[in-house]
PDB file of C-alpha atoms and ligand atoms in Angstrom:
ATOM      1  CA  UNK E  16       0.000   0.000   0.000  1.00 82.00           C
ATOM      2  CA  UNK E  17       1.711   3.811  -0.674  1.00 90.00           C
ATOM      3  CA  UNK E  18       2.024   5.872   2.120  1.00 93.00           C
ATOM      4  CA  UNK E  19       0.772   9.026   1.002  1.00 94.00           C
ATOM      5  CA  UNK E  20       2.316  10.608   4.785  1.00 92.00           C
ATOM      6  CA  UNK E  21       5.092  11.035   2.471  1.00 91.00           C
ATOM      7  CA  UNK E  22       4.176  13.618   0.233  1.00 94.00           C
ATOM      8  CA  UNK E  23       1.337  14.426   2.028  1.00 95.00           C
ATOM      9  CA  UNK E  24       3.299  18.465   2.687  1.00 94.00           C
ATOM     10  CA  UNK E  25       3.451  18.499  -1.410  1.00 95.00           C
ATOM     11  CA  UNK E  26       0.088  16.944  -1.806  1.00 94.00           C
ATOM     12  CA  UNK E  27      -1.899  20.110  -2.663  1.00 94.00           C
ATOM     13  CA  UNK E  28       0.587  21.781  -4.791  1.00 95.00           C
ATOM     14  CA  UNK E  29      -0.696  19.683  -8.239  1.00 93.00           C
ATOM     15  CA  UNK E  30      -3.940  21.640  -7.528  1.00 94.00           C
ATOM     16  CA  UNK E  31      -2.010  25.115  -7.905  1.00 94.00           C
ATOM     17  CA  UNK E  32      -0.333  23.735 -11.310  1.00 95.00           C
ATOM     18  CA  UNK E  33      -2.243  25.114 -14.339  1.00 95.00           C
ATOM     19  CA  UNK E  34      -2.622  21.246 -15.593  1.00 96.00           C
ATOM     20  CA  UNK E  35      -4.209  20.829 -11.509  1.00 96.00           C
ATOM     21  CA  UNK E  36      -6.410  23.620 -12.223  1.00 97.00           C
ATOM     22  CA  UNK E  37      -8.010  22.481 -15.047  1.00 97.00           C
ATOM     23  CA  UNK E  38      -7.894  18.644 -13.265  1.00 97.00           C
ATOM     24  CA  UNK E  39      -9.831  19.669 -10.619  1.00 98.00           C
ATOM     25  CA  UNK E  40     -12.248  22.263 -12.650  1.00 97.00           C
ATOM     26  CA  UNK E  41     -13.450  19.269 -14.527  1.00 97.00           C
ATOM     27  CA  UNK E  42     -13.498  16.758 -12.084  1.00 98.00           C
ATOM     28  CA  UNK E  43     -15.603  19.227  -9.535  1.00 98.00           C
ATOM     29  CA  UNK E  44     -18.310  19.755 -12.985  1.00 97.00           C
ATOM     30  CA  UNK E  45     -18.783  15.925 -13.127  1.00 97.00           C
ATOM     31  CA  UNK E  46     -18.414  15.430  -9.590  1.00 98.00           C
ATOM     32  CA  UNK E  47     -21.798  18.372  -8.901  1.00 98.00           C
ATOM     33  CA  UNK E  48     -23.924  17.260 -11.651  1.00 97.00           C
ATOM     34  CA  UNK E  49     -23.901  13.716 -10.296  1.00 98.00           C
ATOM     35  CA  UNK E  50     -24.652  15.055  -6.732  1.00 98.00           C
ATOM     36  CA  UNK E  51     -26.624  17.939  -6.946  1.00 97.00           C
ATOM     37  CA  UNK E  52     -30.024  15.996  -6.132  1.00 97.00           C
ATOM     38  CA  UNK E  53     -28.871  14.492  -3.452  1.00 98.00           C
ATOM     39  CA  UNK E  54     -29.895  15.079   0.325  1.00 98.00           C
ATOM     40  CA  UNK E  55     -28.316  17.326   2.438  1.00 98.00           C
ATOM     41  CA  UNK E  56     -27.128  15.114   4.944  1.00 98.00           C
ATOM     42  CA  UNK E  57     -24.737  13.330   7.492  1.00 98.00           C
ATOM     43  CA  UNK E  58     -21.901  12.250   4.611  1.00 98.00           C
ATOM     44  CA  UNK E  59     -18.977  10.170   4.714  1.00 99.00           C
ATOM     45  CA  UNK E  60     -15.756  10.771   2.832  1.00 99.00           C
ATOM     46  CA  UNK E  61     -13.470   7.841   2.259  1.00 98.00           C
ATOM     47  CA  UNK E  62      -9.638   8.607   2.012  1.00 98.00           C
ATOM     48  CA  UNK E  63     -10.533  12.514   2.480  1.00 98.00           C
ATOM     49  CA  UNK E  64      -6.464  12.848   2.367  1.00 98.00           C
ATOM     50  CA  UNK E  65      -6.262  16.998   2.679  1.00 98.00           C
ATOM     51  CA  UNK E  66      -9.716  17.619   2.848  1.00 98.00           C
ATOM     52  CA  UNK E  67      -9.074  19.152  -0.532  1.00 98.00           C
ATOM     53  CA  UNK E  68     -12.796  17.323  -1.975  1.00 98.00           C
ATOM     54  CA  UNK E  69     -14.257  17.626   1.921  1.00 98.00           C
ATOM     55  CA  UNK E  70     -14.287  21.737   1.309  1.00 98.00           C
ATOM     56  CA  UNK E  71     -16.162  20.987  -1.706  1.00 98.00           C
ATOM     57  CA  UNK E  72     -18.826  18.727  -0.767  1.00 98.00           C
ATOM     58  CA  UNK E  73     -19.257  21.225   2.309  1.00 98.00           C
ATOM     59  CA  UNK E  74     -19.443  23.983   0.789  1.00 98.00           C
ATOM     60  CA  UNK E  75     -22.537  22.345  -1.654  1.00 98.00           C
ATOM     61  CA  UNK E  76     -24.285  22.272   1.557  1.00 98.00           C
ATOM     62  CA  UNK E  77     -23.124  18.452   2.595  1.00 98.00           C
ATOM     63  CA  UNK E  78     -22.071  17.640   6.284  1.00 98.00           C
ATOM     64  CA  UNK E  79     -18.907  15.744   6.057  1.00 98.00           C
ATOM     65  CA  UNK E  80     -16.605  13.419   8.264  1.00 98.00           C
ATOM     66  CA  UNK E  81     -13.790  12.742   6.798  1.00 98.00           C
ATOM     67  CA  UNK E  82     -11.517   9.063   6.970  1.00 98.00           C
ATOM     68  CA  UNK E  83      -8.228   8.339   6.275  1.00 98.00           C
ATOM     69  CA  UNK E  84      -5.639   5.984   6.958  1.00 98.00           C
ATOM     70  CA  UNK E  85      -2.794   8.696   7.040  1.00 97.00           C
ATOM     71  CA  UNK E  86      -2.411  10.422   9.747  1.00 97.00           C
ATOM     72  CA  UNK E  87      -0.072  13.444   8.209  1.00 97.00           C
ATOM     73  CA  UNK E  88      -3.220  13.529   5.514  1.00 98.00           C
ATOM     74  CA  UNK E  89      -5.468  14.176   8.303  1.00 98.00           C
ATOM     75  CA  UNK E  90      -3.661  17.139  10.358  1.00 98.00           C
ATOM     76  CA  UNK E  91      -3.510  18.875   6.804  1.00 98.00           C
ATOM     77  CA  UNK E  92      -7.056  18.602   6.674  1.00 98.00           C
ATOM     78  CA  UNK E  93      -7.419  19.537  10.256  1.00 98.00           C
ATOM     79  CA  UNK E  94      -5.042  22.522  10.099  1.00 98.00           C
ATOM     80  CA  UNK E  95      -7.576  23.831   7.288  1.00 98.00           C
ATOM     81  CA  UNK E  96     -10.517  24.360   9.793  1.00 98.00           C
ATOM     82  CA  UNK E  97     -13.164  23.648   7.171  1.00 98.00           C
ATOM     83  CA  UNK E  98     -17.195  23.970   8.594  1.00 97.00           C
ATOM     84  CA  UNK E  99     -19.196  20.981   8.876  1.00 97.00           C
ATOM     85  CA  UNK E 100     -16.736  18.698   8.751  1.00 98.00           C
ATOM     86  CA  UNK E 101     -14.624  16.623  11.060  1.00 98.00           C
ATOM     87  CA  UNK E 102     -11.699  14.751  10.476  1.00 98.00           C
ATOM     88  CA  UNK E 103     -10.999  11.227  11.572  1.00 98.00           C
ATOM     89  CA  UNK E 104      -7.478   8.872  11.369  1.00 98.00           C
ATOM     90  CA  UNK E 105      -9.433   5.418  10.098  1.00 98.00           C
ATOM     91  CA  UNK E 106      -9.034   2.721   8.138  1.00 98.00           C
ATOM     92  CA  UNK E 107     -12.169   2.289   5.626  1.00 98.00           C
ATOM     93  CA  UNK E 108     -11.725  -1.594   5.687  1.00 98.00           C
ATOM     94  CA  UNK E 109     -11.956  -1.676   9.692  1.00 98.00           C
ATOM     95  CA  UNK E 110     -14.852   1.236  10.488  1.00 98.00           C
ATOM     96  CA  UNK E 111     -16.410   1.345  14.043  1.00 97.00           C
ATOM     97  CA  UNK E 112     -19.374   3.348  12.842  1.00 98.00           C
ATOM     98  CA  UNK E 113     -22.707   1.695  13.802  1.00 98.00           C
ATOM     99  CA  UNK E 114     -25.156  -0.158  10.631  1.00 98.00           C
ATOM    100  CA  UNK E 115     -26.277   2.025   8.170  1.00 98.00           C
ATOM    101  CA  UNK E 116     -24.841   5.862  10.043  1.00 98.00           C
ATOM    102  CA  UNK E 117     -24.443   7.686   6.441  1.00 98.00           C
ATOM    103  CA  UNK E 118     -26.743   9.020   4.519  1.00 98.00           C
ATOM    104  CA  UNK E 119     -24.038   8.988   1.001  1.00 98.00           C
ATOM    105  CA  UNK E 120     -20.593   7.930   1.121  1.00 98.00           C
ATOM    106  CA  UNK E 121     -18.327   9.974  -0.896  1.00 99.00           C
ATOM    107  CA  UNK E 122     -15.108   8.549  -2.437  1.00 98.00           C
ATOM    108  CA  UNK E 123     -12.586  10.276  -4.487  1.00 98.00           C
ATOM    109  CA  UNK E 124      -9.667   8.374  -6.102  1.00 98.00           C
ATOM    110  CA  UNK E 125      -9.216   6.262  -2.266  1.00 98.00           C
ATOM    111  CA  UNK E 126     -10.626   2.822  -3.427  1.00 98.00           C
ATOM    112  CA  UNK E 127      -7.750   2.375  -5.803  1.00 97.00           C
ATOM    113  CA  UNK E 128      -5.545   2.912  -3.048  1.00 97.00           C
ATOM    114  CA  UNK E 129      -6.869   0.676  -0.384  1.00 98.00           C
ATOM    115  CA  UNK E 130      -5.632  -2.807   0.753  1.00 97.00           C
ATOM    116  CA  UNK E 131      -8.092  -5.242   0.157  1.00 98.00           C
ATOM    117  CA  UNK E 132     -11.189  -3.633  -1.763  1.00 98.00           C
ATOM    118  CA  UNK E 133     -13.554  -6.258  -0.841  1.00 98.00           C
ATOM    119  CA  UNK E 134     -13.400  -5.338   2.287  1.00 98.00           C
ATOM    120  CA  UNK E 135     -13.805  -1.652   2.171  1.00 98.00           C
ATOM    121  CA  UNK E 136     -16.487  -2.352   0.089  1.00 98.00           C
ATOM    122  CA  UNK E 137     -18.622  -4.126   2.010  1.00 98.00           C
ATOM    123  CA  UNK E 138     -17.980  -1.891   5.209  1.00 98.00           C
ATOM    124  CA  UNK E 139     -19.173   0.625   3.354  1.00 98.00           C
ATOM    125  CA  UNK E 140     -22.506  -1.241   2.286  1.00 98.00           C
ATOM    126  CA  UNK E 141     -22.881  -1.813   6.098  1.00 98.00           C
ATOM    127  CA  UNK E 142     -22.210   1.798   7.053  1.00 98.00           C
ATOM    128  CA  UNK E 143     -24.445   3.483   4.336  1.00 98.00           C
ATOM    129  CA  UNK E 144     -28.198   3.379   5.064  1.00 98.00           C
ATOM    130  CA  UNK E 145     -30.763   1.994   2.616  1.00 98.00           C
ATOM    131  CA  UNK E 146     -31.747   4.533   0.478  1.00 98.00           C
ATOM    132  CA  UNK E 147     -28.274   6.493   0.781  1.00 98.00           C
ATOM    133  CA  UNK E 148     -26.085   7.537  -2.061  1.00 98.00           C
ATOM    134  CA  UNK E 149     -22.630   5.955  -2.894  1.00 98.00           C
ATOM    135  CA  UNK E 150     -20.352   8.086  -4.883  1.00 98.00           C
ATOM    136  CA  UNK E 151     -17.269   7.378  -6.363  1.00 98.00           C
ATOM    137  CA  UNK E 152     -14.553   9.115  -8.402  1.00 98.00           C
ATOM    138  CA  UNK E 153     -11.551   7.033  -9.455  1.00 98.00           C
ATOM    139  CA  UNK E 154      -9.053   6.924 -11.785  1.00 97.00           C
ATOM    140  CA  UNK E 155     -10.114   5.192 -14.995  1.00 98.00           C
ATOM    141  CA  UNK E 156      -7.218   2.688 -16.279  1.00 96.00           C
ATOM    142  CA  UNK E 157      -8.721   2.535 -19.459  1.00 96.00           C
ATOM    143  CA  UNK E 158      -7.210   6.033 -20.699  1.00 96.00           C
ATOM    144  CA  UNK E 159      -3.580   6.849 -21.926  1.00 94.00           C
ATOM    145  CA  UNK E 160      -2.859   9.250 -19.463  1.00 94.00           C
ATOM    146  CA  UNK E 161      -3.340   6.932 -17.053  1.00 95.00           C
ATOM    147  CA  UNK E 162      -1.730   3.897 -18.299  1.00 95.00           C
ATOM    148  CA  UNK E 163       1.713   6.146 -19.038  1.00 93.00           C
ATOM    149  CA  UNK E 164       1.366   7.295 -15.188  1.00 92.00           C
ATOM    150  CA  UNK E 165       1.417   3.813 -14.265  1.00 92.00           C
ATOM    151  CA  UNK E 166       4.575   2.948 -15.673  1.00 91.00           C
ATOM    152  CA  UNK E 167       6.527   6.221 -13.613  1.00 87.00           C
ATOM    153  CA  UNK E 168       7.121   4.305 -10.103  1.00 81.00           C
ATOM    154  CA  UNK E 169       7.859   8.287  -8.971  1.00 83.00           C
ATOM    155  CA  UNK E 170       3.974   8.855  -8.918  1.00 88.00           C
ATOM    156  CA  UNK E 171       1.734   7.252  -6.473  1.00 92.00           C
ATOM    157  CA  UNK E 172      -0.506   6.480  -8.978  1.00 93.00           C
ATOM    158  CA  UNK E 173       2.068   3.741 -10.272  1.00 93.00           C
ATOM    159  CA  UNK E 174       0.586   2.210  -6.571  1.00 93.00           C
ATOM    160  CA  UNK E 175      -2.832   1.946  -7.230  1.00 95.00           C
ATOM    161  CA  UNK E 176      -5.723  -0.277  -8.829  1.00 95.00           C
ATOM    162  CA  UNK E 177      -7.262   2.206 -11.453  1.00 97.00           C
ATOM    163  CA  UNK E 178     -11.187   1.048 -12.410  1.00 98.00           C
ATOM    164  CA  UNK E 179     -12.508   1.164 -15.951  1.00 97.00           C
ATOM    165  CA  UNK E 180     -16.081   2.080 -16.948  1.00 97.00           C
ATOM    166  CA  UNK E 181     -16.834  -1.617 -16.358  1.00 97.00           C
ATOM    167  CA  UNK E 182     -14.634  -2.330 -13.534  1.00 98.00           C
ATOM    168  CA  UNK E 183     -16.351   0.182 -10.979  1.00 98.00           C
ATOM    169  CA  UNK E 184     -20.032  -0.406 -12.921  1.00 98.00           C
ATOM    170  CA  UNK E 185     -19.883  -4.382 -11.400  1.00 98.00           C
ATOM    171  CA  UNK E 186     -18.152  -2.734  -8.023  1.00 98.00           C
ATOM    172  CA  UNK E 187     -21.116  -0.227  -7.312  1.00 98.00           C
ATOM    173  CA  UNK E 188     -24.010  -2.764  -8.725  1.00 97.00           C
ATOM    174  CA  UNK E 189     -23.580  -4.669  -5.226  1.00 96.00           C
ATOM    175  CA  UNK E 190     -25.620  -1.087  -3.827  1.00 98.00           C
ATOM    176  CA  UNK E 191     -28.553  -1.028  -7.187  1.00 98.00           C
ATOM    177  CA  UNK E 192     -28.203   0.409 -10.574  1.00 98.00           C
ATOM    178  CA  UNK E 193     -24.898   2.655 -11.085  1.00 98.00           C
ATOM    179  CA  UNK E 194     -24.857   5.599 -13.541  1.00 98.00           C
ATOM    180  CA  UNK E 195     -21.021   6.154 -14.379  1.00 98.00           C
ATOM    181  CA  UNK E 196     -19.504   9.179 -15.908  1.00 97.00           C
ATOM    182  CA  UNK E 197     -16.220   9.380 -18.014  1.00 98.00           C
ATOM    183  CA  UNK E 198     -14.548  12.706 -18.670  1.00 97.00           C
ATOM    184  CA  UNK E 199     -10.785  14.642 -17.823  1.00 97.00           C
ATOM    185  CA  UNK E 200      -9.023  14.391 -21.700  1.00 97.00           C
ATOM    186  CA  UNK E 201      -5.413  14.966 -20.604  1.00 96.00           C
ATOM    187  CA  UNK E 202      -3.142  15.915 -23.206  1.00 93.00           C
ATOM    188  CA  UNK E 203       0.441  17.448 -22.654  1.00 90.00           C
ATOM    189  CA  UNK E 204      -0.578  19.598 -20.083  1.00 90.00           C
ATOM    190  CA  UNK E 205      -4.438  20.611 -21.065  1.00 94.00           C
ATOM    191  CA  UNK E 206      -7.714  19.598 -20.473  1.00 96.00           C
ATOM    192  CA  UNK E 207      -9.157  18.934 -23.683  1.00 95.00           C
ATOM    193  CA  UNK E 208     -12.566  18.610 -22.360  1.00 95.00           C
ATOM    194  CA  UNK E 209     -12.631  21.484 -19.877  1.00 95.00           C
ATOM    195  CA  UNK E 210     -14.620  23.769 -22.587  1.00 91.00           C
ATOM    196  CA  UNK E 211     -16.883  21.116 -22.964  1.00 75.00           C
ATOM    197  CA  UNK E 212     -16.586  21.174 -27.235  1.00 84.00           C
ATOM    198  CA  UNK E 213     -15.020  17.416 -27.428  1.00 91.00           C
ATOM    199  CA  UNK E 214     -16.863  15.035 -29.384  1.00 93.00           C
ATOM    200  CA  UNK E 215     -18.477  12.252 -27.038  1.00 92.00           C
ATOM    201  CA  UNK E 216     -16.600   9.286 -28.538  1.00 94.00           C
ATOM    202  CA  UNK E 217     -13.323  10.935 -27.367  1.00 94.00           C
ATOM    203  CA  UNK E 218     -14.000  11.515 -23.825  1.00 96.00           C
ATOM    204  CA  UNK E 219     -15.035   8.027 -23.282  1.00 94.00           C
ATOM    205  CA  UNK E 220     -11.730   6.500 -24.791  1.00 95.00           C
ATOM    206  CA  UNK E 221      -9.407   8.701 -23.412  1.00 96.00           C
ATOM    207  CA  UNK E 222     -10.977  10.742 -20.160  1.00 98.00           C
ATOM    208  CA  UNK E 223      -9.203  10.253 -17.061  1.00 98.00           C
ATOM    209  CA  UNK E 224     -11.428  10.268 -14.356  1.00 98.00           C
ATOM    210  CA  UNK E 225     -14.426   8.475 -13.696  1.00 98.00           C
ATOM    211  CA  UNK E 226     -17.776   8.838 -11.402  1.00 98.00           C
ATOM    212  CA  UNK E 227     -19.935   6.583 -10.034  1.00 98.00           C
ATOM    213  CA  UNK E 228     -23.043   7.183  -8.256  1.00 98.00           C
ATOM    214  CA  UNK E 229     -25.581   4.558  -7.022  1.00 98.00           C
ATOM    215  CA  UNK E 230     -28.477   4.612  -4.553  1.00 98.00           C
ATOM    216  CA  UNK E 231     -28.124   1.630  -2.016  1.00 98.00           C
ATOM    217  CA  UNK E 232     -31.858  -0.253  -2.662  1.00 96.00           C
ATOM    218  CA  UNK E 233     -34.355  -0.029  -0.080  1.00 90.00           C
TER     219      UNK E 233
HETATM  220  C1  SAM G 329      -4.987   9.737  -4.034  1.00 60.74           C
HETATM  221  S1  SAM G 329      -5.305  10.164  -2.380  1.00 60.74           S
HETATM  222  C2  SAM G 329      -6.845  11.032  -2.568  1.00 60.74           C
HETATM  223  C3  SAM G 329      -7.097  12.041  -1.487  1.00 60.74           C
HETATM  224  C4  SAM G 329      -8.362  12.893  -1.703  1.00 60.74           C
HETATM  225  N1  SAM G 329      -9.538  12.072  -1.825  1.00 60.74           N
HETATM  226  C5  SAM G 329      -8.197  13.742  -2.952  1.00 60.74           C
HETATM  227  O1  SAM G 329      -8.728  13.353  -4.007  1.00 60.74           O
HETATM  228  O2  SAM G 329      -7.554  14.801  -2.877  1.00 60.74           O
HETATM  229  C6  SAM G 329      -5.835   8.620  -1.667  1.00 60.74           C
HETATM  230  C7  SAM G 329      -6.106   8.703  -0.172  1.00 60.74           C
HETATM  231  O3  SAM G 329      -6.684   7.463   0.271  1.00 60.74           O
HETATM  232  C8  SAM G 329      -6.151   7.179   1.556  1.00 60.74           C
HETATM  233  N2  SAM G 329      -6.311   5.733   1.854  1.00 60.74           N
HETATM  234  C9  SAM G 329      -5.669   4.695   1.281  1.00 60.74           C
HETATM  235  N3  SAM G 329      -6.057   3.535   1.852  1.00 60.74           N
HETATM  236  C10 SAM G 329      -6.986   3.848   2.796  1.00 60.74           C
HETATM  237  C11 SAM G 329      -7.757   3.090   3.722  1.00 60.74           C
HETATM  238  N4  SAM G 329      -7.652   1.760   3.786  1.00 60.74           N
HETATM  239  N5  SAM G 329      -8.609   3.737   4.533  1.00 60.74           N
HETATM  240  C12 SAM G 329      -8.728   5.103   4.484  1.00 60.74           C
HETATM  241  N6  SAM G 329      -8.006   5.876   3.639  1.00 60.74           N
HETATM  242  C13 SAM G 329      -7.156   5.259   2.798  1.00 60.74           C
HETATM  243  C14 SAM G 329      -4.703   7.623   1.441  1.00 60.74           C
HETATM  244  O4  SAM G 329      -4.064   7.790   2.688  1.00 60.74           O
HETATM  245  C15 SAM G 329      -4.837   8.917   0.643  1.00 60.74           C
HETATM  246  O5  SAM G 329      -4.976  10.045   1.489  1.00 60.74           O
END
């Protein structure tokens, strides 16, 4: 498993990059549209890392407490003092929250990084109530961009288990029907979707990031 205590200090600076920027611009567009229905309440966020997605969902109006497994992640995200949220040092595969505490589960590129997925997963089916919302944004493995970050052991990404379309579809049908989103064209150092002009057929074979979102069935 990467430690991510070890560039947890440099952690935010890809976010300042102009390439970050545009990352996150297009990311945060996929990542409201699939949300903006949703209720209002008590939220979980898996792998929060810097809180950097917790001030976010927060500031759409969603209570957060935040989970990670790295403790230097978590007193970045505590040293930011962000409302309505909390921050917690846990493991997602070993939560002591009681049955069904959440009312959506938020997860942004954690579930590649985590141990033994199985687990995590169905910790998370046990924590989320029926009727809650499971989001997910991960790293698709299906795109270039991905696959050539892979093969650089300097970035943690060379660490993980990136999803495809498919891959998180079957993960997030345990919960009920998924909807899954494709979209982040990185070339060079742009975002070729981030004036949303790109033909459809593009996005889908080369976009970077994907999102899941499912409703856990009644
Ligand atoms: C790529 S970072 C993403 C951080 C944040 N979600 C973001 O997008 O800025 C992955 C995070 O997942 C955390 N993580 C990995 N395994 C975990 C586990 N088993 N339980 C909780 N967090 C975990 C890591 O410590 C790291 O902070």
């Amino acid at each position: 498993m990467f430690d991510f205590s070890q560039i947890a200090n440099e952690y935010d600076s890809f976010y300042e990059t102009p390439l970050g920027r545009d990352v996150d611009e297009v990311e945060k567009r996929m990542v409201r549209e699939m949300i903006q229905s949703l209720p209002r309440k008590l939220s979980l966020e898996i792998g929060c890392g810097t809180g950097h997605w917790t001030e976010f969902f927060t500031s759409l109006g969603f209570p957060i407490v935040g989970i990670d497994i790295s403790e230097k992640m978590i007193e970045i995200a505590r040293s930011k003092h962000i409302p309505e949220a909390i921050f917690l040092v846990k493991d997602v595969e070993e939560m002591d929250f009681r049955d069904e505490s959440f009312d959506n589960i938020f997860a942004i590129t954690a579930l590649e990084f985590v141990d033994n997925l199985d687990r995590a997963i169905s910790q998370i089916y046990r924590v989320l109530r029926p009727g809650g919302y499971m989001l997910v944004g991960a790293l698709n493995a299906s795109s270039p961009y991905i696959q050539g970050k892979m093969e650089k052991s300097s970035s943690s990404i060379a660490y993980s288990r990136p999803f495809t379309p498919e891959t998180l579809r079957n993960l997030l049908q345990v919960f009920g029907q998924p909807q899954i989103k494709v979209g982040v064209v990185i070339e060079g150092s742009r975002v070729l979707d981030k004036e949303q002009t790109l033909d459809q057929d593009t996005i889908l074979r080369k976009g970077a990031f994907l999102v899941g979102l499912v409703q856990k069935t009644l």
